PDB file of C-alpha atoms (C1' of nucleotides) in Angstrom:
ATOM      1  CA  MET A   1      98.168  48.311 161.748  1.00 46.00           C
ATOM      2  CA  PRO A   2      95.618  50.867 160.589  1.00 67.00           C
ATOM      3  CA  SER A   3      97.972  51.854 157.781  1.00 76.00           C
ATOM      4  CA  ARG A   4      95.330  51.139 155.206  1.00 79.00           C
ATOM      5  CA  LEU A   5      92.950  53.464 156.977  1.00 83.00           C
ATOM      6  CA  ILE A   6      95.467  56.253 157.331  1.00 83.00           C
ATOM      7  CA  VAL A   7      96.736  56.109 153.791  1.00 87.00           C
ATOM      8  CA  SER A   8      93.312  55.735 152.253  1.00 91.00           C
ATOM      9  CA  ARG A   9      92.196  58.823 154.127  1.00 91.00           C
ATOM     10  CA  GLU A  10      95.161  60.835 152.912  1.00 90.00           C
ATOM     11  CA  LEU A  11      94.562  59.641 149.402  1.00 93.00           C
ATOM     12  CA  ALA A  12      90.938  60.647 149.705  1.00 94.00           C
ATOM     13  CA  ASP A  13      91.968  64.143 150.734  1.00 93.00           C
ATOM     14  CA  LEU A  14      94.193  64.304 147.696  1.00 95.00           C
ATOM     15  CA  PHE A  15      91.397  63.202 145.408  1.00 96.00           C
ATOM     16  CA  ARG A  16      89.091  65.786 146.878  1.00 96.00           C
ATOM     17  CA  LEU A  17      91.606  68.387 145.809  1.00 95.00           C
ATOM     18  CA  PHE A  18      91.203  67.213 142.242  1.00 96.00           C
ATOM     19  CA  ALA A  19      87.429  67.145 142.475  1.00 95.00           C
ATOM     20  CA  HIS A  20      87.040  70.577 140.957  1.00 96.00           C
ATOM     21  CA  GLY A  21      86.985  71.299 137.258  1.00 94.00           C
ATOM     22  CA  ASP A  22      88.838  74.578 137.513  1.00 96.00           C
ATOM     23  CA  ARG A  23      91.652  73.035 139.485  1.00 96.00           C
ATOM     24  CA  LEU A  24      91.994  70.264 136.950  1.00 96.00           C
ATOM     25  CA  ARG A  25      92.137  72.778 134.144  1.00 95.00           C
ATOM     26  CA  LEU A  26      94.736  74.662 136.113  1.00 96.00           C
ATOM     27  CA  ILE A  27      96.894  71.570 136.418  1.00 96.00           C
ATOM     28  CA  GLU A  28      96.619  70.892 132.723  1.00 95.00           C
ATOM     29  CA  ASP A  29      97.435  74.508 132.066  1.00 95.00           C
ATOM     30  CA  LEU A  30     100.749  74.044 133.845  1.00 96.00           C
ATOM     31  CA  ARG A  31     101.590  71.038 131.726  1.00 93.00           C
ATOM     32  CA  GLY A  32     103.626  73.185 129.396  1.00 90.00           C
ATOM     33  CA  GLY A  33     105.709  74.715 132.148  1.00 93.00           C
ATOM     34  CA  GLU A  34     105.571  77.515 134.632  1.00 95.00           C
ATOM     35  CA  LYS A  35     103.092  80.350 134.334  1.00 96.00           C
ATOM     36  CA  ASP A  36     102.187  83.342 136.442  1.00 96.00           C
ATOM     37  CA  VAL A  37      98.883  83.905 138.140  1.00 96.00           C
ATOM     38  CA  THR A  38      97.613  86.468 135.690  1.00 96.00           C
ATOM     39  CA  GLY A  39      98.491  84.229 132.782  1.00 96.00           C
ATOM     40  CA  ILE A  40      96.650  81.320 134.323  1.00 96.00           C
ATOM     41  CA  ALA A  41      93.653  83.490 135.123  1.00 95.00           C
ATOM     42  CA  GLN A  42      93.463  84.576 131.505  1.00 94.00           C
ATOM     43  CA  SER A  43      93.688  81.154 129.964  1.00 93.00           C
ATOM     44  CA  LEU A  44      91.144  79.735 132.399  1.00 94.00           C
ATOM     45  CA  ASP A  45      88.926  82.795 132.180  1.00 93.00           C
ATOM     46  CA  LEU A  46      88.708  83.175 135.948  1.00 94.00           C
ATOM     47  CA  PRO A  47      89.297  86.114 138.276  1.00 94.00           C
ATOM     48  CA  ALA A  48      92.876  86.132 139.519  1.00 94.00           C
ATOM     49  CA  THR A  49      91.653  86.005 143.098  1.00 95.00           C
ATOM     50  CA  ARG A  50      90.001  82.678 142.549  1.00 96.00           C
ATOM     51  CA  VAL A  51      93.064  81.281 140.809  1.00 96.00           C
ATOM     52  CA  SER A  52      95.156  82.383 143.731  1.00 96.00           C
ATOM     53  CA  GLN A  53      92.861  80.527 146.091  1.00 96.00           C
ATOM     54  CA  HIS A  54      93.075  77.361 144.059  1.00 96.00           C
ATOM     55  CA  LEU A  55      96.842  77.669 143.947  1.00 96.00           C
ATOM     56  CA  ALA A  56      96.940  78.062 147.701  1.00 95.00           C
ATOM     57  CA  LEU A  57      95.182  74.721 148.091  1.00 95.00           C
ATOM     58  CA  LEU A  58      97.500  72.967 145.666  1.00 96.00           C
ATOM     59  CA  ARG A  59     100.508  74.580 147.270  1.00 94.00           C
ATOM     60  CA  ALA A  60      99.421  73.439 150.719  1.00 92.00           C
ATOM     61  CA  GLN A  61      99.757  69.868 149.458  1.00 92.00           C
ATOM     62  CA  ARG A  62     103.047  70.651 147.748  1.00 93.00           C
ATOM     63  CA  LEU A  63     101.555  69.905 144.367  1.00 95.00           C
ATOM     64  CA  VAL A  64     102.836  73.149 142.868  1.00 96.00           C
ATOM     65  CA  GLU A  65     105.967  75.153 143.483  1.00 95.00           C
ATOM     66  CA  GLU A  66     106.361  78.882 143.354  1.00 95.00           C
ATOM     67  CA  ARG A  67     109.054  81.113 141.935  1.00 95.00           C
ATOM     68  CA  ARG A  68     108.879  84.869 142.382  1.00 94.00           C
ATOM     69  CA  ASP A  69     110.223  87.302 139.859  1.00 93.00           C
ATOM     70  CA  GLY A  70     109.467  90.873 140.692  1.00 92.00           C
ATOM     71  CA  ARG A  71     105.810  91.155 141.433  1.00 92.00           C
ATOM     72  CA  ASN A  72     104.942  88.092 139.411  1.00 94.00           C
ATOM     73  CA  HIS A  73     104.582  84.674 140.984  1.00 96.00           C
ATOM     74  CA  PHE A  74     105.295  81.811 138.647  1.00 97.00           C
ATOM     75  CA  TYR A  75     103.924  78.380 139.430  1.00 97.00           C
ATOM     76  CA  ARG A  76     104.902  74.988 138.138  1.00 97.00           C
ATOM     77  CA  LEU A  77     103.888  71.423 138.881  1.00 97.00           C
ATOM     78  CA  ALA A  78     105.941  69.847 141.632  1.00 95.00           C
ATOM     79  CA  HIS A  79     105.453  66.495 139.894  1.00 95.00           C
ATOM     80  CA  PRO A  80     105.574  67.039 136.136  1.00 93.00           C
ATOM     81  CA  HIS A  81     103.765  63.783 135.433  1.00 93.00           C
ATOM     82  CA  LEU A  82     100.838  64.773 137.616  1.00 96.00           C
ATOM     83  CA  ALA A  83      99.132  66.191 134.537  1.00 95.00           C
ATOM     84  CA  ASP A  84      99.611  62.894 132.737  1.00 95.00           C
ATOM     85  CA  TRP A  85      98.284  60.927 135.650  1.00 96.00           C
ATOM     86  CA  VAL A  86      95.162  63.075 135.716  1.00 96.00           C
ATOM     87  CA  LEU A  87      94.489  62.405 132.055  1.00 93.00           C
ATOM     88  CA  ASP A  88      95.025  58.711 132.636  1.00 94.00           C
ATOM     89  CA  ALA A  89      91.662  58.868 134.359  1.00 94.00           C
ATOM     90  CA  LEU A  90      89.882  59.669 131.112  1.00 91.00           C
ATOM     91  CA  PRO A  91      89.243  56.016 130.247  1.00 91.00           C
ATOM     92  CA  PHE A  92      87.330  55.676 133.488  1.00 93.00           C
ATOM     93  CA  ILE A  93      84.754  58.253 132.496  1.00 89.00           C
ATOM     94  CA  ASP A  94      81.538  56.530 131.688  1.00 76.00           C
ATOM     95  CA  ILE A  95      81.157  56.511 127.924  1.00 69.00           C
ATOM     96  CA  ARG A  96      77.545  55.399 127.912  1.00 63.00           C
ATOM     97  CA  GLN A  97      76.249  58.925 128.347  1.00 61.00           C
ATOM     98  CA  ARG A  98      75.730  60.399 124.909  1.00 56.00           C
ATOM     99  CA  LEU A  99      78.415  59.494 122.429  1.00 58.00           C
ATOM    100  CA  GLU A 100      78.815  63.203 122.034  1.00 61.00           C
ATOM    101  CA  ASP A 101      80.903  63.093 125.176  1.00 63.00           C
ATOM    102  CA  ALA A 102      83.419  60.757 123.613  1.00 67.00           C
ATOM    103  CA  ASP A 103      84.146  63.438 121.074  1.00 74.00           C
ATOM    104  CA  HIS A 104      84.627  65.941 123.820  1.00 76.00           C
ATOM    105  CA  ILE A 105      87.167  63.680 125.433  1.00 75.00           C
ATOM    106  CA  ASP A 106      89.155  63.305 122.245  1.00 78.00           C
ATOM    107  CA  THR A 107      88.963  67.008 121.593  1.00 79.00           C
ATOM    108  CA  ALA A 108      90.064  67.836 125.092  1.00 79.00           C
ATOM    109  CA  ARG A 109      92.962  65.453 124.855  1.00 80.00           C
ATOM    110  CA  ALA A 110      94.029  67.131 121.667  1.00 79.00           C
ATOM    111  CA  LEU A 111      93.639  70.575 123.177  1.00 79.00           C
ATOM    112  CA  TRP A 112      95.748  69.519 126.102  1.00 82.00           C
ATOM    113  CA  GLY A 113      98.461  68.397 123.752  1.00 67.00           C
ATOM    114  CA  VAL A 114      98.271  64.708 124.473  1.00 68.00           C
ATOM    115  CA  ALA A 115      98.527  62.066 121.801  1.00 59.00           C
ATOM    116  CA  ASP A 116      95.299  60.135 121.337  1.00 58.00           C
ATOM    117  CA  ARG A 117      95.832  56.814 123.055  1.00 54.00           C
ATOM    118  CA  ASN A 118      92.679  55.285 121.732  1.00 54.00           C
ATOM    119  CA  PRO A 119      92.626  55.793 117.979  1.00 50.00           C
ATOM    120  CA  HIS A 120      90.176  53.924 115.819  1.00 45.00           C
TER     121      HIS A 120
ATOM    122  CA  MET B   1      84.726  74.428 121.839  1.00 47.00           C
ATOM    123  CA  PRO B   2      84.042  74.179 125.551  1.00 69.00           C
ATOM    124  CA  SER B   3      85.406  70.647 125.477  1.00 78.00           C
ATOM    125  CA  ARG B   4      87.946  71.463 128.137  1.00 80.00           C
ATOM    126  CA  LEU B   5      85.198  72.671 130.427  1.00 85.00           C
ATOM    127  CA  ILE B   6      82.962  69.683 129.838  1.00 85.00           C
ATOM    128  CA  VAL B   7      85.658  67.081 130.237  1.00 88.00           C
ATOM    129  CA  SER B   8      87.243  68.736 133.230  1.00 91.00           C
ATOM    130  CA  ARG B   9      83.864  68.746 134.924  1.00 91.00           C
ATOM    131  CA  GLU B  10      83.301  65.075 134.236  1.00 90.00           C
ATOM    132  CA  LEU B  11      86.762  64.282 135.468  1.00 93.00           C
ATOM    133  CA  ALA B  12      86.065  66.282 138.616  1.00 94.00           C
ATOM    134  CA  ASP B  13      82.932  64.230 139.234  1.00 93.00           C
ATOM    135  CA  LEU B  14      84.998  61.104 138.860  1.00 95.00           C
ATOM    136  CA  PHE B  15      87.589  62.342 141.306  1.00 96.00           C
ATOM    137  CA  ARG B  16      84.898  63.223 143.811  1.00 95.00           C
ATOM    138  CA  LEU B  17      83.868  59.602 143.705  1.00 95.00           C
ATOM    139  CA  PHE B  18      87.346  58.672 144.858  1.00 96.00           C
ATOM    140  CA  ALA B  19      87.388  61.286 147.584  1.00 95.00           C
ATOM    141  CA  HIS B  20      86.285  58.880 150.253  1.00 95.00           C
ATOM    142  CA  GLY B  21      88.595  56.604 152.167  1.00 94.00           C
ATOM    143  CA  ASP B  22      86.169  53.719 152.389  1.00 95.00           C
ATOM    144  CA  ARG B  23      85.561  53.732 148.662  1.00 96.00           C
ATOM    145  CA  LEU B  24      89.276  53.710 147.988  1.00 96.00           C
ATOM    146  CA  ARG B  25      89.724  50.783 150.324  1.00 95.00           C
ATOM    147  CA  LEU B  26      86.870  49.068 148.553  1.00 96.00           C
ATOM    148  CA  ILE B  27      88.553  49.496 145.190  1.00 96.00           C
ATOM    149  CA  GLU B  28      91.801  48.113 146.532  1.00 95.00           C
ATOM    150  CA  ASP B  29      89.887  45.262 148.065  1.00 95.00           C
ATOM    151  CA  LEU B  30      88.675  44.277 144.614  1.00 96.00           C
ATOM    152  CA  ARG B  31      92.206  44.268 143.263  1.00 93.00           C
ATOM    153  CA  GLY B  32      92.454  40.528 143.798  1.00 90.00           C
ATOM    154  CA  GLY B  33      89.269  39.770 141.910  1.00 93.00           C
ATOM    155  CA  GLU B  34      85.565  39.619 142.484  1.00 95.00           C
ATOM    156  CA  LYS B  35      84.076  39.527 145.929  1.00 96.00           C
ATOM    157  CA  ASP B  36      80.594  39.561 147.345  1.00 96.00           C
ATOM    158  CA  VAL B  37      79.119  42.329 149.450  1.00 96.00           C
ATOM    159  CA  THR B  38      79.356  40.487 152.731  1.00 95.00           C
ATOM    160  CA  GLY B  39      82.967  39.637 152.066  1.00 95.00           C
ATOM    161  CA  ILE B  40      83.780  43.241 151.314  1.00 95.00           C
ATOM    162  CA  ALA B  41      81.913  44.426 154.374  1.00 95.00           C
ATOM    163  CA  GLN B  42      83.917  42.089 156.548  1.00 93.00           C
ATOM    164  CA  SER B  43      87.316  43.017 155.213  1.00 93.00           C
ATOM    165  CA  LEU B  44      86.522  46.720 155.397  1.00 93.00           C
ATOM    166  CA  ASP B  45      84.796  46.398 158.746  1.00 93.00           C
ATOM    167  CA  LEU B  46      81.729  48.294 157.587  1.00 93.00           C
ATOM    168  CA  PRO B  47      78.015  47.512 157.732  1.00 93.00           C
ATOM    169  CA  ALA B  48      76.894  45.803 154.542  1.00 93.00           C
ATOM    170  CA  THR B  49      74.336  48.524 153.982  1.00 94.00           C
ATOM    171  CA  ARG B  50      77.040  51.144 153.703  1.00 95.00           C
ATOM    172  CA  VAL B  51      79.094  48.990 151.370  1.00 96.00           C
ATOM    173  CA  SER B  52      76.072  48.534 149.187  1.00 95.00           C
ATOM    174  CA  GLN B  53      75.611  52.281 149.031  1.00 95.00           C
ATOM    175  CA  HIS B  54      79.208  52.840 148.011  1.00 96.00           C
ATOM    176  CA  LEU B  55      78.902  50.136 145.383  1.00 96.00           C
ATOM    177  CA  ALA B  56      75.801  51.808 144.016  1.00 95.00           C
ATOM    178  CA  LEU B  57      77.787  54.990 143.430  1.00 95.00           C
ATOM    179  CA  LEU B  58      80.643  53.159 141.744  1.00 95.00           C
ATOM    180  CA  ARG B  59      78.218  51.134 139.671  1.00 94.00           C
ATOM    181  CA  ALA B  60      76.434  54.269 138.510  1.00 92.00           C
ATOM    182  CA  GLN B  61      79.694  55.333 136.901  1.00 92.00           C
ATOM    183  CA  ARG B  62      80.293  51.862 135.517  1.00 93.00           C
ATOM    184  CA  LEU B  63      83.427  51.487 137.606  1.00 95.00           C
ATOM    185  CA  VAL B  64      82.364  48.102 138.952  1.00 96.00           C
ATOM    186  CA  GLU B  65      80.414  45.264 137.406  1.00 95.00           C
ATOM    187  CA  GLU B  66      78.039  42.903 139.112  1.00 95.00           C
ATOM    188  CA  ARG B  67      77.497  39.173 138.827  1.00 95.00           C
ATOM    189  CA  ARG B  68      74.726  37.446 140.757  1.00 94.00           C
ATOM    190  CA  ASP B  69      74.990  33.931 141.982  1.00 93.00           C
ATOM    191  CA  GLY B  70      72.124  32.826 144.113  1.00 92.00           C
ATOM    192  CA  ARG B  71      71.580  35.405 146.776  1.00 92.00           C
ATOM    193  CA  ASN B  72      75.116  36.685 146.578  1.00 94.00           C
ATOM    194  CA  HIS B  73      76.132  39.648 144.471  1.00 95.00           C
ATOM    195  CA  PHE B  74      79.731  39.538 143.328  1.00 96.00           C
ATOM    196  CA  TYR B  75      81.455  42.714 142.252  1.00 97.00           C
ATOM    197  CA  ARG B  76      84.605  43.260 140.249  1.00 97.00           C
ATOM    198  CA  LEU B  77      86.421  46.271 138.849  1.00 97.00           C
ATOM    199  CA  ALA B  78      85.296  47.217 135.376  1.00 95.00           C
ATOM    200  CA  HIS B  79      88.822  48.457 134.701  1.00 95.00           C
ATOM    201  CA  PRO B  80      91.275  46.120 136.400  1.00 92.00           C
ATOM    202  CA  HIS B  81      94.057  48.708 136.355  1.00 93.00           C
ATOM    203  CA  LEU B  82      91.920  51.238 138.197  1.00 96.00           C
ATOM    204  CA  ALA B  83      93.384  49.989 141.463  1.00 95.00           C
ATOM    205  CA  ASP B  84      96.887  50.529 140.115  1.00 94.00           C
ATOM    206  CA  TRP B  85      96.048  53.976 138.912  1.00 96.00           C
ATOM    207  CA  VAL B  86      94.749  54.905 142.337  1.00 95.00           C
ATOM    208  CA  LEU B  87      97.969  53.809 143.979  1.00 93.00           C
ATOM    209  CA  ASP B  88      99.942  55.779 141.416  1.00 93.00           C
ATOM    210  CA  ALA B  89      98.717  58.804 143.333  1.00 94.00           C
ATOM    211  CA  LEU B  90     100.720  57.836 146.398  1.00 91.00           C
ATOM    212  CA  PRO B  91     103.816  59.799 145.329  1.00 90.00           C
ATOM    213  CA  PHE B  92     101.693  62.935 145.280  1.00 93.00           C
ATOM    214  CA  ILE B  93     100.879  62.706 148.948  1.00 89.00           C
ATOM    215  CA  ASP B  94     102.791  65.334 150.800  1.00 75.00           C
ATOM    216  CA  ILE B  95     105.676  63.622 152.545  1.00 68.00           C
ATOM    217  CA  ARG B  96     106.632  66.582 154.699  1.00 63.00           C
ATOM    218  CA  GLN B  97     104.009  65.799 157.302  1.00 61.00           C
ATOM    219  CA  ARG B  98     105.603  63.542 159.878  1.00 55.00           C
ATOM    220  CA  LEU B  99     107.942  61.002 158.398  1.00 57.00           C
ATOM    221  CA  GLU B 100     105.762  58.545 160.201  1.00 60.00           C
ATOM    222  CA  ASP B 101     103.393  58.823 157.288  1.00 63.00           C
ATOM    223  CA  ALA B 102     105.969  57.590 154.840  1.00 66.00           C
ATOM    224  CA  ASP B 103     106.081  54.355 156.771  1.00 72.00           C
ATOM    225  CA  HIS B 104     102.341  54.111 156.604  1.00 74.00           C
ATOM    226  CA  ILE B 105     102.484  54.509 152.861  1.00 74.00           C
ATOM    227  CA  ASP B 106     105.041  51.753 152.469  1.00 77.00           C
ATOM    228  CA  THR B 107     103.132  49.524 154.811  1.00 76.00           C
ATOM    229  CA  ALA B 108      99.893  50.145 152.987  1.00 77.00           C
ATOM    230  CA  ARG B 109     101.495  49.407 149.662  1.00 79.00           C
ATOM    231  CA  ALA B 110     102.744  46.136 151.037  1.00 76.00           C
ATOM    232  CA  LEU B 111      99.370  45.300 152.509  1.00 77.00           C
ATOM    233  CA  TRP B 112      97.763  45.989 149.167  1.00 81.00           C
ATOM    234  CA  GLY B 113     100.170  43.617 147.534  1.00 65.00           C
ATOM    235  CA  VAL B 114     102.010  46.150 145.424  1.00 66.00           C
ATOM    236  CA  ALA B 115     105.754  46.034 144.915  1.00 57.00           C
ATOM    237  CA  ASP B 116     107.532  48.957 146.516  1.00 56.00           C
ATOM    238  CA  ARG B 117     108.375  51.302 143.683  1.00 52.00           C
ATOM    239  CA  ASN B 118     110.535  53.549 145.790  1.00 51.00           C
ATOM    240  CA  PRO B 119     113.055  51.356 147.563  1.00 48.00           C
ATOM    241  CA  HIS B 120     116.046  52.921 149.276  1.00 43.00           C
TER     242      HIS B 120
ATOM    243  C1'  DT C   1      53.866  24.339 149.954  1.00 89.94           C
ATOM    244  C1'  DG C   2      54.883  27.695 153.055  1.00 89.94           C
ATOM    245  C1'  DC C   3      57.765  30.211 155.932  1.00 89.94           C
ATOM    246  C1'  DA C   4      61.881  32.083 157.808  1.00 89.94           C
ATOM    247  C1'  DA C   5      66.418  33.386 157.226  1.00 89.94           C
ATOM    248  C1'  DA C   6      70.165  35.215 154.454  1.00 89.94           C
ATOM    249  C1'  DC C   7      71.797  38.720 151.266  1.00 89.94           C
ATOM    250  C1'  DC C   8      71.361  42.760 149.198  1.00 89.94           C
ATOM    251  C1'  DT C   9      69.243  47.160 147.496  1.00 89.94           C
ATOM    252  C1'  DT C  10      66.917  51.320 147.892  1.00 89.94           C
ATOM    253  C1'  DC C  11      64.425  55.026 150.133  1.00 89.94           C
ATOM    254  C1'  DT C  12      63.935  58.435 153.591  1.00 89.94           C
ATOM    255  C1'  DG C  13      65.332  62.121 156.201  1.00 89.94           C
ATOM    256  C1'  DA C  14      68.079  64.549 158.980  1.00 89.94           C
ATOM    257  C1'  DC C  15      72.545  66.021 160.096  1.00 89.94           C
ATOM    258  C1'  DT C  16      77.092  67.693 159.695  1.00 89.94           C
ATOM    259  C1'  DT C  17      80.567  69.406 157.197  1.00 89.94           C
ATOM    260  C1'  DT C  18      82.412  71.275 153.436  1.00 89.94           C
ATOM    261  C1'  DT C  19      83.231  74.349 150.108  1.00 89.94           C
ATOM    262  C1'  DG C  20      82.743  77.540 146.558  1.00 89.94           C
ATOM    263  C1'  DC C  21      82.886  82.295 146.063  1.00 89.94           C
ATOM    264  C1'  DA C  22      82.585  87.353 146.849  1.00 89.94           C
ATOM    265  C1'  DG C  23      84.429  91.239 148.664  1.00 89.94           C
ATOM    266  C1'  DA C  24      87.484  93.594 151.721  1.00 89.94           C
ATOM    267  C1'  DT C  25      92.005  94.142 153.245  1.00 89.94           C
ATOM    268  C1'  DA C  26      97.015  93.282 153.412  1.00 89.94           C
ATOM    269  C1'  DT C  27     101.547  92.779 151.208  1.00 89.94           C
ATOM    270  C1'  DT C  28     105.224  93.329 148.212  1.00 89.94           C
ATOM    271  C1'  DG C  29     107.592  95.250 144.237  1.00 89.94           C
ATOM    272  C1'  DG C  30     108.089  98.814 140.553  1.00 89.94           C
TER     273       DG C  30
ATOM    274  C1'  DC D   1     100.490 105.222 143.658  1.00 89.94           C
ATOM    275  C1'  DC D   2      99.689 101.161 140.690  1.00 89.94           C
ATOM    276  C1'  DA D   3     100.114  96.317 139.703  1.00 89.94           C
ATOM    277  C1'  DA D   4     100.187  91.595 141.066  1.00 89.94           C
ATOM    278  C1'  DT D   5      99.030  88.344 144.685  1.00 89.94           C
ATOM    279  C1'  DA D   6      97.795  86.660 148.930  1.00 89.94           C
ATOM    280  C1'  DT D   7      94.920  86.163 152.739  1.00 89.94           C
ATOM    281  C1'  DC D   8      90.922  86.927 155.579  1.00 89.94           C
ATOM    282  C1'  DT D   9      85.916  86.903 156.579  1.00 89.94           C
ATOM    283  C1'  DG D  10      81.653  85.160 156.203  1.00 89.94           C
ATOM    284  C1'  DC D  11      77.832  82.986 154.250  1.00 89.94           C
ATOM    285  C1'  DA D  12      74.978  80.665 151.456  1.00 89.94           C
ATOM    286  C1'  DA D  13      74.513  76.644 149.161  1.00 89.94           C
ATOM    287  C1'  DA D  14      75.471  72.288 148.327  1.00 89.94           C
ATOM    288  C1'  DA D  15      76.894  68.204 149.016  1.00 89.94           C
ATOM    289  C1'  DG D  16      77.719  64.169 151.079  1.00 89.94           C
ATOM    290  C1'  DT D  17      77.426  61.005 155.120  1.00 89.94           C
ATOM    291  C1'  DC D  18      75.021  57.824 157.541  1.00 89.94           C
ATOM    292  C1'  DA D  19      71.393  55.256 160.195  1.00 89.94           C
ATOM    293  C1'  DG D  20      67.303  52.969 160.041  1.00 89.94           C
ATOM    294  C1'  DA D  21      63.284  51.164 157.809  1.00 89.94           C
ATOM    295  C1'  DA D  22      61.420  48.637 154.286  1.00 89.94           C
ATOM    296  C1'  DG D  23      61.295  45.855 150.013  1.00 89.94           C
ATOM    297  C1'  DG D  24      62.989  41.962 146.785  1.00 89.94           C
ATOM    298  C1'  DT D  25      65.043  37.575 145.842  1.00 89.94           C
ATOM    299  C1'  DT D  26      66.818  33.313 146.737  1.00 89.94           C
ATOM    300  C1'  DT D  27      67.687  29.374 149.616  1.00 89.94           C
ATOM    301  C1'  DG D  28      66.878  26.043 153.209  1.00 89.94           C
ATOM    302  C1'  DC D  29      63.837  23.421 155.463  1.00 89.94           C
ATOM    303  C1'  DA D  30      59.752  21.782 157.906  1.00 89.94           C
TER     304       DA D  30
END
DNA sequence: TGCAAACCTTCTGACTTTTGCAGATATTGG
DNA sequence: CCAATATCTGCAAAAGTCAGAAGGTTTGCA
């Protein structure tokens, strides 16, 4: 009977995992395929230790999968379309705040290799 | 140039807004259309004051829109498909934990009036 | 008119809990 | 031993939750 409560709480936990800019960038960084920790750390410009901590959180929820090759650990998205789903949230960002931001959104979409879904 | 950073931070703020079970239930509650605060409070079993506070947060991000009729305030989703997008996250919930949870997910989907996308 | 009740919002303030992050240490492979 | 990661510890900061009080409107009604 309290299924709504249970599921909404689990969903909330999931969303909290995405409530961190670096983790979102990490997910988008894996859009292209697997990558090792050092590689991720470089492209996100973060210390490898921090990246490893973020990955541990994502791994705990089975959002990423690991493959070891020698001393390198390669990670990939467990659900390839997770990155797409995240970007689907872009339309929900409040546009009102400085039009400048709209440009940032388009630019980011382009940088992340996603076709602009809202051309004008 | 730091578009990725800016956008990922805004997205993270958005996700943080969804990182609360009651707010998620509220969004799903508006799936069927507009509803007034008292009505929402009743179906969520929360004090109206709390509901109003949640609505204030969602309104600040333009996620809900308000319509006043007499002393009642009716709210609706600014983006009708927001509720769908939220439920699209269900597949990302870790299934491993007690199969029991899978049932809860199906049940919740049914309760929220969404066709089961993963029949077996 | 006036007043009370209904509906809702906002402010205040404290409280709990989380969480981000650094630095140290452990582990595994070359 | 070095490189690449993972995990542990601990804290400081932040953030968010929530209850209760108080304020605004609108409606109903005497």
